[in-house]
């Protein structure tokens, strides 16, 4: 982490927890952790639990995010949710381009670019997920793959929007596998992403962007990851589902 950027700890609950489960989790974590002044905590429950999550937000520093959205404002898109609908129920962030969306649901860089732009247009901030699969890492293509994903997501965004974006580097081989990137492997890619943003905009914009690491983040590896200068937070799946482990992840380096 770097003191000039506020760290962000995000929970991606995927297809877990009902509204009732969400209320009890949110009550407990806020009671046990208290207000967060020096870090932001973002919870992304399923769509059906967003309204319940919003109603029980009490402590400073806690926010809610959706896990996905469509890029259009309205229309004949059965089963989809528009960014303005998410903003209306109190979301401040939307996850865009998670590897499960890319690989299971066939989302392309172009769809992700349109989603990121429409999230900004609706007054929220996209958390854009990027990352290479194992074959790409082993073939030495990590920087090419991640660089292209970052460039495409930023395509068409103004510098003012770009400096607010959150990028989550999530090597696909580390998601849900228990196999984390080492802090050095993660830092190397985070520094590369920041450099790429600097080349597209400028150094000031690049220095403001928060870049999260995701992929089997756990209580026993969070402090080492967060000690790296370009890691500004974590995006957590499995370990965000239990109050005790998520509390520890919020309290990194304390
Ligand atoms: C994720 O799905 O974004 C993720 C990082 O999952 P996990 O922490 O379980 O690897």
PDB file of C-alpha atoms and ligand atoms in Angstrom:
ATOM      1  CA  UNK A   1       0.000   0.000   0.000  1.00  0.00           C
ATOM      2  CA  UNK A   2       0.939   3.603  -0.436  1.00  0.00           C
ATOM      3  CA  UNK A   3      -0.383   6.182   2.066  1.00  0.00           C
ATOM      4  CA  UNK A   4      -1.488   8.485  -0.769  1.00  0.00           C
ATOM      5  CA  UNK A   5      -4.200   5.983  -1.793  1.00  0.00           C
ATOM      6  CA  UNK A   6      -6.999   4.844   0.545  1.00  0.00           C
ATOM      7  CA  UNK A   7      -6.934   1.026   0.732  1.00  0.00           C
ATOM      8  CA  UNK A   8     -10.067  -0.827  -0.308  1.00  0.00           C
ATOM      9  CA  UNK A   9     -11.112  -4.276   0.900  1.00  0.00           C
ATOM     10  CA  UNK A  10     -13.852  -5.765  -1.286  1.00  0.00           C
ATOM     11  CA  UNK A  11     -15.928  -8.884  -0.677  1.00  0.00           C
ATOM     12  CA  UNK A  12     -17.259 -10.720  -3.724  1.00  0.00           C
ATOM     13  CA  UNK A  13     -19.904 -13.071  -2.381  1.00  0.00           C
ATOM     14  CA  UNK A  14     -20.708 -14.505  -5.828  1.00  0.00           C
ATOM     15  CA  UNK A  15     -23.878 -16.668  -5.645  1.00  0.00           C
ATOM     16  CA  UNK A  16     -23.887 -16.975  -1.843  1.00  0.00           C
ATOM     17  CA  UNK A  17     -26.123 -15.560   0.937  1.00  0.00           C
ATOM     18  CA  UNK A  18     -29.804 -14.674   1.051  1.00  0.00           C
ATOM     19  CA  UNK A  19     -31.006 -11.225   2.199  1.00  0.00           C
ATOM     20  CA  UNK A  20     -31.419 -12.676   5.709  1.00  0.00           C
ATOM     21  CA  UNK A  21     -27.844 -14.068   5.741  1.00  0.00           C
ATOM     22  CA  UNK A  22     -26.623 -10.706   4.454  1.00  0.00           C
ATOM     23  CA  UNK A  23     -28.293  -8.717   7.242  1.00  0.00           C
ATOM     24  CA  UNK A  24     -26.831 -10.905   9.963  1.00  0.00           C
ATOM     25  CA  UNK A  25     -23.337 -10.873   8.392  1.00  0.00           C
ATOM     26  CA  UNK A  26     -23.396  -7.089   7.918  1.00  0.00           C
ATOM     27  CA  UNK A  27     -24.637  -6.503  11.465  1.00  0.00           C
ATOM     28  CA  UNK A  28     -21.887  -8.684  12.934  1.00  0.00           C
ATOM     29  CA  UNK A  29     -18.982  -7.408  10.853  1.00  0.00           C
ATOM     30  CA  UNK A  30     -19.875  -3.752  11.472  1.00  0.00           C
ATOM     31  CA  UNK A  31     -20.340  -4.375  15.201  1.00  0.00           C
ATOM     32  CA  UNK A  32     -17.043  -6.258  15.494  1.00  0.00           C
ATOM     33  CA  UNK A  33     -14.953  -3.979  13.265  1.00  0.00           C
ATOM     34  CA  UNK A  34     -16.428  -0.548  14.026  1.00  0.00           C
ATOM     35  CA  UNK A  35     -16.034   2.484  11.774  1.00  0.00           C
ATOM     36  CA  UNK A  36     -13.286   2.340   9.142  1.00  0.00           C
ATOM     37  CA  UNK A  37     -11.566   5.697   8.750  1.00  0.00           C
ATOM     38  CA  UNK A  38      -8.377   4.779   6.945  1.00  0.00           C
ATOM     39  CA  UNK A  39      -9.749   2.052   4.667  1.00  0.00           C
ATOM     40  CA  UNK A  40     -12.868   1.411   2.627  1.00  0.00           C
ATOM     41  CA  UNK A  41     -14.869  -1.817   2.926  1.00  0.00           C
ATOM     42  CA  UNK A  42     -17.039  -2.773  -0.038  1.00  0.00           C
ATOM     43  CA  UNK A  43     -19.460  -5.705   0.075  1.00  0.00           C
ATOM     44  CA  UNK A  44     -20.815  -7.191  -3.167  1.00  0.00           C
ATOM     45  CA  UNK A  45     -23.708  -9.524  -2.316  1.00  0.00           C
ATOM     46  CA  UNK A  46     -26.018 -11.046  -4.955  1.00  0.00           C
ATOM     47  CA  UNK A  47     -28.504  -8.591  -6.557  1.00  0.00           C
ATOM     48  CA  UNK A  48     -31.344  -9.943  -4.387  1.00  0.00           C
ATOM     49  CA  UNK A  49     -29.528  -8.947  -1.176  1.00  0.00           C
ATOM     50  CA  UNK A  50     -28.352  -5.444  -2.183  1.00  0.00           C
ATOM     51  CA  UNK A  51     -31.367  -3.592  -0.769  1.00  0.00           C
ATOM     52  CA  UNK A  52     -31.116  -5.481   2.537  1.00  0.00           C
ATOM     53  CA  UNK A  53     -27.373  -4.773   2.703  1.00  0.00           C
ATOM     54  CA  UNK A  54     -27.951  -1.071   2.091  1.00  0.00           C
ATOM     55  CA  UNK A  55     -30.542  -0.880   4.869  1.00  0.00           C
ATOM     56  CA  UNK A  56     -28.092  -2.176   7.475  1.00  0.00           C
ATOM     57  CA  UNK A  57     -25.096  -0.018   6.470  1.00  0.00           C
ATOM     58  CA  UNK A  58     -24.324   1.860   9.680  1.00  0.00           C
ATOM     59  CA  UNK A  59     -20.594   2.259  10.125  1.00  0.00           C
ATOM     60  CA  UNK A  60     -18.509   4.816   8.279  1.00  0.00           C
ATOM     61  CA  UNK A  61     -16.357   3.346   5.554  1.00  0.00           C
ATOM     62  CA  UNK A  62     -18.744   0.574   4.496  1.00  0.00           C
ATOM     63  CA  UNK A  63     -20.242   0.582   0.990  1.00  0.00           C
ATOM     64  CA  UNK A  64     -22.063  -1.807  -1.291  1.00  0.00           C
ATOM     65  CA  UNK A  65     -21.289  -2.991  -4.789  1.00  0.00           C
ATOM     66  CA  UNK A  66     -23.108  -5.054  -7.389  1.00  0.00           C
ATOM     67  CA  UNK A  67     -21.309  -7.984  -9.009  1.00  0.00           C
ATOM     68  CA  UNK A  68     -22.360  -7.208 -12.583  1.00  0.00           C
ATOM     69  CA  UNK A  69     -24.645  -5.020 -14.700  1.00  0.00           C
ATOM     70  CA  UNK A  70     -25.729  -4.453 -18.291  1.00  0.00           C
ATOM     71  CA  UNK A  71     -24.338  -1.494 -20.229  1.00  0.00           C
ATOM     72  CA  UNK A  72     -27.666  -0.108 -21.470  1.00  0.00           C
ATOM     73  CA  UNK A  73     -29.867   2.193 -19.374  1.00  0.00           C
ATOM     74  CA  UNK A  74     -33.082   0.296 -20.144  1.00  0.00           C
ATOM     75  CA  UNK A  75     -34.694  -1.850 -22.788  1.00  0.00           C
ATOM     76  CA  UNK A  76     -35.572  -5.365 -23.880  1.00  0.00           C
ATOM     77  CA  UNK A  77     -32.782  -7.239 -22.086  1.00  0.00           C
ATOM     78  CA  UNK A  78     -34.590  -9.962 -20.144  1.00  0.00           C
ATOM     79  CA  UNK A  79     -32.849 -10.865 -16.910  1.00  0.00           C
ATOM     80  CA  UNK A  80     -30.417  -7.936 -16.965  1.00  0.00           C
ATOM     81  CA  UNK A  81     -29.991  -5.044 -14.520  1.00  0.00           C
ATOM     82  CA  UNK A  82     -29.144  -1.469 -15.578  1.00  0.00           C
ATOM     83  CA  UNK A  83     -26.494   0.607 -13.768  1.00  0.00           C
ATOM     84  CA  UNK A  84     -29.045   3.322 -12.881  1.00  0.00           C
ATOM     85  CA  UNK A  85     -31.128   0.699 -11.035  1.00  0.00           C
ATOM     86  CA  UNK A  86     -28.103  -0.209  -8.943  1.00  0.00           C
ATOM     87  CA  UNK A  87     -27.308   3.411  -8.186  1.00  0.00           C
ATOM     88  CA  UNK A  88     -30.936   3.920  -7.193  1.00  0.00           C
ATOM     89  CA  UNK A  89     -30.721   1.288  -4.447  1.00  0.00           C
ATOM     90  CA  UNK A  90     -27.477   2.707  -3.089  1.00  0.00           C
ATOM     91  CA  UNK A  91     -24.618   0.921  -4.850  1.00  0.00           C
ATOM     92  CA  UNK A  92     -21.417   2.929  -5.152  1.00  0.00           C
ATOM     93  CA  UNK A  93     -19.397   0.323  -7.041  1.00  0.00           C
ATOM     94  CA  UNK A  94     -20.010  -2.419  -9.618  1.00  0.00           C
ATOM     95  CA  UNK A  95     -17.666  -5.341 -10.321  1.00  0.00           C
ATOM     96  CA  UNK A  96     -17.055  -5.517 -14.044  1.00  0.00           C
ATOM     97  CA  UNK A  97     -15.396  -8.310 -16.018  1.00  0.00           C
ATOM     98  CA  UNK A  98     -14.815 -10.786 -13.206  1.00  0.00           C
ATOM     99  CA  UNK A  99     -13.067 -13.856 -14.645  1.00  0.00           C
ATOM    100  CA  UNK A 100     -16.199 -15.935 -14.026  1.00  0.00           C
ATOM    101  CA  UNK A 101     -18.154 -13.456 -16.199  1.00  0.00           C
ATOM    102  CA  UNK A 102     -15.442 -13.589 -18.881  1.00  0.00           C
ATOM    103  CA  UNK A 103     -14.995 -17.365 -18.891  1.00  0.00           C
ATOM    104  CA  UNK A 104     -18.395 -18.837 -17.944  1.00  0.00           C
ATOM    105  CA  UNK A 105     -20.634 -16.176 -19.506  1.00  0.00           C
ATOM    106  CA  UNK A 106     -18.455 -15.199 -22.472  1.00  0.00           C
ATOM    107  CA  UNK A 107     -17.937 -11.517 -21.651  1.00  0.00           C
ATOM    108  CA  UNK A 108     -15.499  -9.844 -24.023  1.00  0.00           C
ATOM    109  CA  UNK A 109     -13.176  -6.874 -23.485  1.00  0.00           C
ATOM    110  CA  UNK A 110     -15.598  -4.806 -25.592  1.00  0.00           C
ATOM    111  CA  UNK A 111     -18.576  -5.678 -23.342  1.00  0.00           C
ATOM    112  CA  UNK A 112     -16.445  -4.884 -20.286  1.00  0.00           C
ATOM    113  CA  UNK A 113     -15.427  -1.528 -21.759  1.00  0.00           C
ATOM    114  CA  UNK A 114     -19.100  -0.633 -22.340  1.00  0.00           C
ATOM    115  CA  UNK A 115     -20.064  -1.745 -18.835  1.00  0.00           C
ATOM    116  CA  UNK A 116     -17.274   0.311 -17.198  1.00  0.00           C
ATOM    117  CA  UNK A 117     -18.342   3.419 -19.150  1.00  0.00           C
ATOM    118  CA  UNK A 118     -22.012   2.987 -18.251  1.00  0.00           C
ATOM    119  CA  UNK A 119     -21.217   2.447 -14.554  1.00  0.00           C
ATOM    120  CA  UNK A 120     -19.446   5.829 -14.534  1.00  0.00           C
ATOM    121  CA  UNK A 121     -22.329   7.414 -16.436  1.00  0.00           C
ATOM    122  CA  UNK A 122     -24.744   6.230 -13.737  1.00  0.00           C
ATOM    123  CA  UNK A 123     -22.610   7.850 -11.014  1.00  0.00           C
ATOM    124  CA  UNK A 124     -20.819   4.781  -9.644  1.00  0.00           C
ATOM    125  CA  UNK A 125     -17.275   3.435  -9.900  1.00  0.00           C
ATOM    126  CA  UNK A 126     -16.406   0.231 -11.749  1.00  0.00           C
ATOM    127  CA  UNK A 127     -14.059  -2.313 -10.183  1.00  0.00           C
ATOM    128  CA  UNK A 128     -12.644  -3.800 -13.373  1.00  0.00           C
ATOM    129  CA  UNK A 129     -11.180  -7.290 -13.013  1.00  0.00           C
ATOM    130  CA  UNK A 130      -8.266  -8.379 -15.173  1.00  0.00           C
ATOM    131  CA  UNK A 131      -5.939 -11.372 -15.073  1.00  0.00           C
ATOM    132  CA  UNK A 132      -4.253 -14.110 -17.038  1.00  0.00           C
ATOM    133  CA  UNK A 133      -5.053 -17.837 -17.094  1.00  0.00           C
ATOM    134  CA  UNK A 134      -2.363 -20.368 -16.150  1.00  0.00           C
ATOM    135  CA  UNK A 135      -1.422 -21.244 -19.757  1.00  0.00           C
ATOM    136  CA  UNK A 136      -0.883 -17.560 -20.505  1.00  0.00           C
ATOM    137  CA  UNK A 137       1.353 -17.128 -17.440  1.00  0.00           C
ATOM    138  CA  UNK A 138       3.349 -20.217 -18.312  1.00  0.00           C
ATOM    139  CA  UNK A 139       3.757 -18.999 -21.887  1.00  0.00           C
ATOM    140  CA  UNK A 140       5.166 -15.668 -20.607  1.00  0.00           C
ATOM    141  CA  UNK A 141       2.137 -13.725 -21.842  1.00  0.00           C
ATOM    142  CA  UNK A 142       0.935 -12.230 -18.538  1.00  0.00           C
ATOM    143  CA  UNK A 143       1.882  -8.640 -19.361  1.00  0.00           C
ATOM    144  CA  UNK A 144       0.460  -8.830 -22.909  1.00  0.00           C
ATOM    145  CA  UNK A 145      -2.864 -10.228 -21.679  1.00  0.00           C
ATOM    146  CA  UNK A 146      -3.271  -7.930 -18.678  1.00  0.00           C
ATOM    147  CA  UNK A 147      -2.014  -4.892 -20.601  1.00  0.00           C
ATOM    148  CA  UNK A 148      -4.594  -5.459 -23.346  1.00  0.00           C
ATOM    149  CA  UNK A 149      -7.425  -5.942 -20.820  1.00  0.00           C
ATOM    150  CA  UNK A 150      -6.493  -2.724 -18.986  1.00  0.00           C
ATOM    151  CA  UNK A 151      -6.125  -0.676 -22.189  1.00  0.00           C
ATOM    152  CA  UNK A 152      -9.463  -1.886 -23.508  1.00  0.00           C
ATOM    153  CA  UNK A 153     -11.318  -1.170 -20.231  1.00  0.00           C
ATOM    154  CA  UNK A 154      -9.957   2.397 -20.159  1.00  0.00           C
ATOM    155  CA  UNK A 155     -10.614   3.072 -23.836  1.00  0.00           C
ATOM    156  CA  UNK A 156     -12.817   6.185 -24.098  1.00  0.00           C
ATOM    157  CA  UNK A 157     -12.665   7.155 -20.411  1.00  0.00           C
ATOM    158  CA  UNK A 158     -11.617  10.691 -19.514  1.00  0.00           C
ATOM    159  CA  UNK A 159      -8.650  11.253 -17.192  1.00  0.00           C
ATOM    160  CA  UNK A 160     -11.098  12.299 -14.437  1.00  0.00           C
ATOM    161  CA  UNK A 161     -12.922   8.994 -14.765  1.00  0.00           C
ATOM    162  CA  UNK A 162      -9.725   6.959 -15.142  1.00  0.00           C
ATOM    163  CA  UNK A 163      -8.231   8.201 -11.875  1.00  0.00           C
ATOM    164  CA  UNK A 164     -11.341   7.013 -10.000  1.00  0.00           C
ATOM    165  CA  UNK A 165     -11.458   3.538 -11.554  1.00  0.00           C
ATOM    166  CA  UNK A 166     -10.513   0.549  -9.422  1.00  0.00           C
ATOM    167  CA  UNK A 167      -8.612  -2.242 -11.166  1.00  0.00           C
ATOM    168  CA  UNK A 168      -8.551  -5.704  -9.582  1.00  0.00           C
ATOM    169  CA  UNK A 169      -5.668  -7.895 -10.718  1.00  0.00           C
ATOM    170  CA  UNK A 170      -6.913 -11.435 -10.280  1.00  0.00           C
ATOM    171  CA  UNK A 171      -4.721 -14.122 -11.835  1.00  0.00           C
ATOM    172  CA  UNK A 172      -7.321 -16.684 -12.880  1.00  0.00           C
ATOM    173  CA  UNK A 173      -5.131 -19.579 -11.653  1.00  0.00           C
ATOM    174  CA  UNK A 174      -5.305 -18.121  -8.120  1.00  0.00           C
ATOM    175  CA  UNK A 175      -9.096 -17.654  -7.873  1.00  0.00           C
ATOM    176  CA  UNK A 176     -10.718 -20.164  -5.538  1.00  0.00           C
ATOM    177  CA  UNK A 177      -7.731 -22.512  -5.880  1.00  0.00           C
ATOM    178  CA  UNK A 178      -5.861 -21.810  -2.651  1.00  0.00           C
ATOM    179  CA  UNK A 179      -2.866 -20.928  -4.853  1.00  0.00           C
ATOM    180  CA  UNK A 180      -2.029 -17.241  -4.278  1.00  0.00           C
ATOM    181  CA  UNK A 181       0.359 -15.184  -6.367  1.00  0.00           C
ATOM    182  CA  UNK A 182       3.406 -14.388  -4.237  1.00  0.00           C
ATOM    183  CA  UNK A 183       3.527 -10.773  -3.081  1.00  0.00           C
ATOM    184  CA  UNK A 184       6.409 -10.255  -5.562  1.00  0.00           C
ATOM    185  CA  UNK A 185       4.446 -11.763  -8.486  1.00  0.00           C
ATOM    186  CA  UNK A 186       1.449  -9.582  -7.651  1.00  0.00           C
ATOM    187  CA  UNK A 187       3.549  -6.427  -7.159  1.00  0.00           C
ATOM    188  CA  UNK A 188       5.253  -6.939 -10.525  1.00  0.00           C
ATOM    189  CA  UNK A 189       1.898  -6.997 -12.347  1.00  0.00           C
ATOM    190  CA  UNK A 190       0.436  -4.140 -10.265  1.00  0.00           C
ATOM    191  CA  UNK A 191       3.448  -1.947 -11.102  1.00  0.00           C
ATOM    192  CA  UNK A 192       3.035  -2.880 -14.766  1.00  0.00           C
ATOM    193  CA  UNK A 193      -0.679  -1.922 -14.690  1.00  0.00           C
ATOM    194  CA  UNK A 194       0.173   1.432 -13.096  1.00  0.00           C
ATOM    195  CA  UNK A 195       2.816   2.026 -15.742  1.00  0.00           C
ATOM    196  CA  UNK A 196       0.321   1.212 -18.503  1.00  0.00           C
ATOM    197  CA  UNK A 197      -2.201   3.694 -17.041  1.00  0.00           C
ATOM    198  CA  UNK A 198       0.595   6.292 -16.885  1.00  0.00           C
ATOM    199  CA  UNK A 199       1.382   5.719 -20.555  1.00  0.00           C
ATOM    200  CA  UNK A 200      -2.272   6.160 -21.558  1.00  0.00           C
ATOM    201  CA  UNK A 201      -2.926   9.211 -19.337  1.00  0.00           C
ATOM    202  CA  UNK A 202      -0.089  10.517 -17.173  1.00  0.00           C
ATOM    203  CA  UNK A 203       1.802   9.735 -13.989  1.00  0.00           C
ATOM    204  CA  UNK A 204      -0.579  11.682 -11.743  1.00  0.00           C
ATOM    205  CA  UNK A 205      -3.602   9.736 -12.957  1.00  0.00           C
ATOM    206  CA  UNK A 206      -1.674   6.452 -12.595  1.00  0.00           C
ATOM    207  CA  UNK A 207      -0.672   7.324  -9.035  1.00  0.00           C
ATOM    208  CA  UNK A 208      -4.292   7.899  -8.024  1.00  0.00           C
ATOM    209  CA  UNK A 209      -5.729   4.621  -9.373  1.00  0.00           C
ATOM    210  CA  UNK A 210      -6.296   1.917  -6.791  1.00  0.00           C
ATOM    211  CA  UNK A 211      -5.213  -1.554  -7.872  1.00  0.00           C
ATOM    212  CA  UNK A 212      -6.532  -4.473  -5.799  1.00  0.00           C
ATOM    213  CA  UNK A 213      -5.162  -7.996  -5.702  1.00  0.00           C
ATOM    214  CA  UNK A 214      -7.568 -10.950  -5.768  1.00  0.00           C
ATOM    215  CA  UNK A 215      -7.005 -14.691  -5.765  1.00  0.00           C
ATOM    216  CA  UNK A 216      -7.064 -16.832  -2.615  1.00  0.00           C
ATOM    217  CA  UNK A 217      -6.440 -13.902  -0.261  1.00  0.00           C
ATOM    218  CA  UNK A 218      -6.569 -15.271   3.299  1.00  0.00           C
ATOM    219  CA  UNK A 219      -5.818 -14.044   6.833  1.00  0.00           C
ATOM    220  CA  UNK A 220      -2.340 -15.594   6.648  1.00  0.00           C
ATOM    221  CA  UNK A 221      -1.209 -13.925   3.410  1.00  0.00           C
ATOM    222  CA  UNK A 222      -2.990 -10.547   3.491  1.00  0.00           C
ATOM    223  CA  UNK A 223      -0.321  -8.627   5.412  1.00  0.00           C
ATOM    224  CA  UNK A 224       2.495  -9.654   3.062  1.00  0.00           C
ATOM    225  CA  UNK A 225       0.410  -8.717   0.012  1.00  0.00           C
ATOM    226  CA  UNK A 226      -0.621  -5.367   1.512  1.00  0.00           C
ATOM    227  CA  UNK A 227       3.017  -4.541   2.281  1.00  0.00           C
ATOM    228  CA  UNK A 228       3.765  -4.189  -1.438  1.00  0.00           C
ATOM    229  CA  UNK A 229       3.803  -0.572  -2.653  1.00  0.00           C
ATOM    230  CA  UNK A 230       1.396  -0.976  -5.592  1.00  0.00           C
ATOM    231  CA  UNK A 231      -1.156  -3.245  -3.880  1.00  0.00           C
ATOM    232  CA  UNK A 232      -3.935  -0.936  -2.684  1.00  0.00           C
ATOM    233  CA  UNK A 233      -6.379  -3.496  -1.373  1.00  0.00           C
ATOM    234  CA  UNK A 234      -7.872  -6.906  -1.921  1.00  0.00           C
ATOM    235  CA  UNK A 235     -10.847  -8.448  -3.722  1.00  0.00           C
ATOM    236  CA  UNK A 236     -11.844 -11.525  -1.771  1.00  0.00           C
ATOM    237  CA  UNK A 237     -14.153 -14.420  -2.580  1.00  0.00           C
ATOM    238  CA  UNK A 238     -14.049 -17.438  -0.249  1.00  0.00           C
ATOM    239  CA  UNK A 239     -12.510 -15.743   2.793  1.00  0.00           C
ATOM    240  CA  UNK A 240     -15.115 -12.953   2.727  1.00  0.00           C
ATOM    241  CA  UNK A 241     -17.981 -15.312   3.529  1.00  0.00           C
ATOM    242  CA  UNK A 242     -17.114 -15.790   7.228  1.00  0.00           C
ATOM    243  CA  UNK A 243     -17.186 -12.855   9.645  1.00  0.00           C
ATOM    244  CA  UNK A 244     -14.007 -13.970  11.462  1.00  0.00           C
ATOM    245  CA  UNK A 245     -11.818 -14.255   8.362  1.00  0.00           C
ATOM    246  CA  UNK A 246     -13.236 -11.161   6.654  1.00  0.00           C
ATOM    247  CA  UNK A 247     -12.708  -9.119   9.824  1.00  0.00           C
ATOM    248  CA  UNK A 248      -9.027 -10.115   9.787  1.00  0.00           C
ATOM    249  CA  UNK A 249      -8.772  -9.112   6.107  1.00  0.00           C
ATOM    250  CA  UNK A 250     -10.264  -5.691   6.884  1.00  0.00           C
ATOM    251  CA  UNK A 251      -7.764  -5.309   9.698  1.00  0.00           C
ATOM    252  CA  UNK A 252      -4.684  -5.992   7.545  1.00  0.00           C
ATOM    253  CA  UNK A 253      -1.389  -4.654   8.901  1.00  0.00           C
ATOM    254  CA  UNK A 254      -2.991  -3.670  12.240  1.00  0.00           C
TER     255      UNK A 254
HETATM  256  C1  LIG B   1     -12.815 -13.740  -6.583  1.00  0.00           C
HETATM  257  O1  LIG B   1     -13.698 -14.483  -6.978  1.00  0.00           O
HETATM  258  O2  LIG B   1     -12.816 -12.552  -6.943  1.00  0.00           O
HETATM  259  C2  LIG B   1     -11.792 -14.284  -5.694  1.00  0.00           C
HETATM  260  C3  LIG B   1     -10.691 -13.598  -5.550  1.00  0.00           C
HETATM  261  O3  LIG B   1     -12.063 -15.486  -5.082  1.00  0.00           O
HETATM  262  P1  LIG B   1     -11.157 -16.217  -3.956  1.00  0.00           P
HETATM  263  O4  LIG B   1     -10.774 -15.196  -2.937  1.00  0.00           O
HETATM  264  O5  LIG B   1     -12.049 -17.285  -3.400  1.00  0.00           O
HETATM  265  O6  LIG B   1      -9.962 -16.772  -4.669  1.00  0.00           O
END
